[in-house]
XYZ file of C-alpha atoms in Angstrom:
103
model
C 45.862 -36.295 -29.672
C 42.251 -37.100 -30.299
C 39.724 -36.848 -33.081
C 36.164 -36.299 -31.879
C 33.466 -37.110 -34.410
C 30.100 -35.564 -33.613
C 27.136 -37.137 -35.446
C 23.952 -35.083 -35.451
C 20.788 -36.819 -34.306
C 18.624 -33.682 -34.352
C 17.483 -31.383 -37.174
C 19.931 -28.686 -38.294
C 17.642 -26.038 -36.791
C 18.337 -27.567 -33.365
C 22.070 -27.795 -34.082
C 22.150 -24.161 -35.182
C 20.306 -23.124 -32.013
C 22.958 -24.894 -29.887
C 26.019 -23.816 -31.890
C 26.972 -20.764 -29.786
C 26.619 -22.766 -26.568
C 28.742 -25.530 -28.154
C 31.603 -23.044 -28.733
C 31.136 -21.016 -25.516
C 30.648 -23.931 -23.077
C 33.119 -23.070 -20.260
C 33.839 -26.774 -19.657
C 34.069 -27.593 -23.371
C 36.799 -28.298 -25.869
C 37.025 -24.737 -27.190
C 36.912 -22.713 -23.957
C 39.393 -25.053 -22.261
C 41.849 -24.661 -25.142
C 41.813 -28.348 -26.071
C 40.563 -27.944 -29.663
C 43.259 -27.504 -32.308
C 41.140 -27.578 -35.466
C 37.432 -28.146 -36.016
C 34.729 -27.982 -38.632
C 31.516 -29.465 -39.972
C 31.305 -32.630 -42.018
C 30.198 -32.261 -45.624
C 27.358 -32.946 -46.068
C 26.429 -31.385 -42.734
C 25.666 -34.515 -40.729
C 28.061 -33.769 -37.889
C 31.438 -32.277 -37.154
C 35.042 -33.131 -36.358
C 37.341 -31.693 -33.713
C 41.039 -32.487 -33.419
C 41.970 -31.952 -29.789
C 44.998 -32.281 -27.542
C 44.852 -33.180 -23.859
C 44.488 -36.201 -21.637
C 41.732 -38.702 -22.374
C 40.059 -37.670 -19.110
C 40.065 -33.983 -20.118
C 38.687 -34.785 -23.567
C 35.982 -37.105 -22.220
C 34.873 -34.542 -19.618
C 34.772 -31.736 -22.177
C 32.768 -33.831 -24.657
C 30.374 -35.021 -21.936
C 29.601 -31.378 -21.096
C 29.039 -30.312 -24.725
C 25.535 -28.890 -25.325
C 25.184 -30.967 -28.502
C 25.659 -34.094 -26.363
C 23.810 -33.009 -23.210
C 20.922 -31.732 -25.342
C 20.631 -35.078 -27.158
C 21.342 -33.355 -30.494
C 24.488 -35.349 -31.283
C 26.545 -38.338 -30.292
C 30.314 -38.129 -30.023
C 32.993 -40.705 -30.754
C 36.446 -40.058 -29.300
C 39.353 -41.587 -31.210
C 42.971 -41.466 -30.051
C 45.701 -41.091 -32.665
C 49.415 -40.383 -32.967
C 50.115 -37.714 -35.588
C 53.061 -38.386 -37.875
C 52.417 -35.747 -40.552
C 50.901 -32.266 -40.532
C 50.645 -29.299 -42.855
C 48.232 -26.408 -42.859
C 48.815 -25.552 -46.517
C 45.489 -25.467 -48.365
C 47.135 -26.514 -51.582
C 49.805 -29.182 -51.881
C 51.819 -26.845 -54.127
C 52.078 -24.403 -51.189
C 53.756 -26.940 -48.902
C 57.527 -27.348 -49.022
C 58.847 -30.872 -49.543
C 58.640 -32.837 -46.304
C 56.638 -30.107 -44.561
C 54.899 -31.105 -41.405
C 56.612 -34.403 -40.715
C 56.516 -34.980 -36.989
C 59.445 -37.398 -36.981
C 57.742 -39.956 -34.792
């Protein structure tokens, strides 16, 4: 799995203008089904995507992203091995040991 950290280098008006293309890009992380979870950083200085695929697939998808090709953001691709996961929004909602990957 990979974490992609986008860091904005353009004003938010430019980012907002590119947002639909970012999500709809046919060669991108979202359209190719590589993205698993994504969202903006807070404060809004960039965004994070957790993606699954080969490094080559991830690199190609990121290289084609309108934020990157338009010079509006840089992207750092980090590989990681998940060992814990839960989608509960509140720790009280998660059962004991929930999400352990067992690796």
